[in-house]
Coordinates of C-alpha atoms in Angstrom, one line a residue:
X512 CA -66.7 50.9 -85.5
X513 CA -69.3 48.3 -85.2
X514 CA -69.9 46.9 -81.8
X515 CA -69.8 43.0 -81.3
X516 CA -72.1 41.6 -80.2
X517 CA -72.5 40.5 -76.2
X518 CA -72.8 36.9 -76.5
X519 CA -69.4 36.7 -78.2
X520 CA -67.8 39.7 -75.6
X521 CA -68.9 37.0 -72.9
X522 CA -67.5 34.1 -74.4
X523 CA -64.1 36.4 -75.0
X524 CA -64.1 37.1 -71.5
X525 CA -65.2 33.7 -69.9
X526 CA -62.0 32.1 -72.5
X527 CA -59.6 34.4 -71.1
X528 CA -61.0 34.2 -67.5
X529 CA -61.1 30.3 -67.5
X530 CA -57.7 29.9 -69.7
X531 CA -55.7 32.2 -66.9
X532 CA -57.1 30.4 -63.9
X533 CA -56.1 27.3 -65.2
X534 CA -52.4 28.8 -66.0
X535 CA -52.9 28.3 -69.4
X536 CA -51.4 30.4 -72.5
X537 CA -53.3 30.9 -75.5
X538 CA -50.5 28.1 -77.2
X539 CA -51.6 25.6 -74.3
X540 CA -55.0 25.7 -75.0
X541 CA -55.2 25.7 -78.5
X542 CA -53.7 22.5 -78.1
X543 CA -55.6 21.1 -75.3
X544 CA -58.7 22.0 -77.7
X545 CA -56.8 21.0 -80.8
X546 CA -57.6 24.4 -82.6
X547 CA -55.3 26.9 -83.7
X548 CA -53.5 29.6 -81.9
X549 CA -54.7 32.3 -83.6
X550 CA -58.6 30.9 -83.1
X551 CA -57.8 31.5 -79.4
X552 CA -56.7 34.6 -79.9
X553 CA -59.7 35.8 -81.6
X554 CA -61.7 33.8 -79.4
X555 CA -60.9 36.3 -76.5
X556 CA -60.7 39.2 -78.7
X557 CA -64.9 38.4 -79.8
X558 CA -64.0 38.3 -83.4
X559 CA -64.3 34.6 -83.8
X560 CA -67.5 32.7 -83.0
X561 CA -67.1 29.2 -81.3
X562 CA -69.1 26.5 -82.8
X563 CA -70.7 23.4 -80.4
X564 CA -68.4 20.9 -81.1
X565 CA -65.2 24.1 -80.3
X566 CA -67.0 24.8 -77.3
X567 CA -67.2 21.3 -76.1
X568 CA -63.5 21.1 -76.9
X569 CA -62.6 24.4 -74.9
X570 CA -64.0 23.9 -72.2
X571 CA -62.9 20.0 -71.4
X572 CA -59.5 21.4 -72.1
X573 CA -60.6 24.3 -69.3
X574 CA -62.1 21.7 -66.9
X575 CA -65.4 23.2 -66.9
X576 CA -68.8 22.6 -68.0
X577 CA -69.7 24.1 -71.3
X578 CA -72.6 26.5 -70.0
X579 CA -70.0 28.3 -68.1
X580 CA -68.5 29.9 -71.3
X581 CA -72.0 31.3 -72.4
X582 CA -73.1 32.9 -69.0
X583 CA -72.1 37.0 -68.0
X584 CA -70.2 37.3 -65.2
X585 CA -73.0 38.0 -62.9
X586 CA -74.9 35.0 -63.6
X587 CA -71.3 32.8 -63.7
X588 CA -70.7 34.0 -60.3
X589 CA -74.1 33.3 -59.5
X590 CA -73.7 29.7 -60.6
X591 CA -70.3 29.0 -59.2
X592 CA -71.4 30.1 -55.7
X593 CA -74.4 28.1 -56.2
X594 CA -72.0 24.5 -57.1
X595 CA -69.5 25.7 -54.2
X596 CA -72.1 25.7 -51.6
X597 CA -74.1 22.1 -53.2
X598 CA -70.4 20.2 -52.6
X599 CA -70.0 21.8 -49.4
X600 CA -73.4 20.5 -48.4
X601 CA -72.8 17.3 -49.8
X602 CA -69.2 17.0 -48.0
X603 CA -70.6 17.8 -44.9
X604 CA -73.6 15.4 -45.2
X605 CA -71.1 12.8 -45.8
X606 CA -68.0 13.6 -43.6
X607 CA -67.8 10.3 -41.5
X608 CA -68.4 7.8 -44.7
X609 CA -65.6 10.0 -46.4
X610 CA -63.5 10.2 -43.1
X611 CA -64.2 5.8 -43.1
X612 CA -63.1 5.9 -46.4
X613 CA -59.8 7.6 -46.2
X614 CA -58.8 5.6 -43.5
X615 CA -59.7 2.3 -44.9
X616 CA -57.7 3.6 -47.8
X617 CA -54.8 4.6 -46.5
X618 CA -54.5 1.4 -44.2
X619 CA -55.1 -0.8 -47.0
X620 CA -52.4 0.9 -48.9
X621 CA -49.7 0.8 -46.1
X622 CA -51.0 -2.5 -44.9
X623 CA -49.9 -3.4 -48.8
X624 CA -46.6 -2.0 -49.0
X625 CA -45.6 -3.6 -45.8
X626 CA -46.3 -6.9 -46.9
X627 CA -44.0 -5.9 -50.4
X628 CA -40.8 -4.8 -47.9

C-alpha cells in the first residue's frame, strides 16, 4: 500500500480538526466552501489534494487563515499559542480605551432606545 504523502496527511487532519471545532459536518462545509461532499471527504481521508483557490475557500468557511491548514500539529500549536498570547497583549495594553468604549456604547444605545419609548 503506498503511503501518502505528509503534506496531504496534514491537510486531512488540520480539515477534520478545524471542521469539528467549528461544529461542522462534512455536508456543512462542503457547502460553506461550495465543493462537493465527497471532496471533503477525501479531503480528510488525504486522497484528494486541495488546490489554492479550495484552500482559500475552506478555510474562510472554517474561520481561519489559510496557513493554518498546511502547518503539522506541532508547529499549528506553535502558532496558535503564539496569536493567543499577541491579542492577550494587545487587550491588556488597551483595557481602559476598550473599557471607554463599551461604556460609551452601551450608553449611547440605551440613551437611544429611551428616547424611542
Amino acid at each position: 500500500m503506498e503511503e501518502k504523502p505528509r503534506i496531504r496527511s496534514v491537510i486531512a487532519q488540520n480539515v477534520k480538526k478545524y471542521r469539528k471545532m467549528n461544529n461542522l459536518t462534512q455536508e456543512a462545509l462542503a457547502e460553506a466552501a461550495e465543493v462537493s461532499n465527497t471532496y471533503i471527504a477525501n479531503i480528510e481521508c488525504g486522497k484528494s489534494w486541495i488546490s489554492d483557490k479550495t484552500a482559500e475557500k475552506i478555510a474562510q468557511a472554517l474561520h481561519i487563515d489559510e496557513f493554518l491548514l498546511f502547518l503539522p500539529e506541532e508547529k499549528n500549536s506553535a502558532a496558535q499559542s503564539t496569536i493567543k498570547n499577541k491579542t492577550i497583549s494587545y487587550l491588556s495594553a488597551r483595557q481602559k480605551e476598550l473599557a471607554a468604549y463599551v461604556q460609551n456604547y452601551f450608553s449611547e444605545t440605551f440613551a437611544h432606545i429611551l428616547q424611542e419609548h
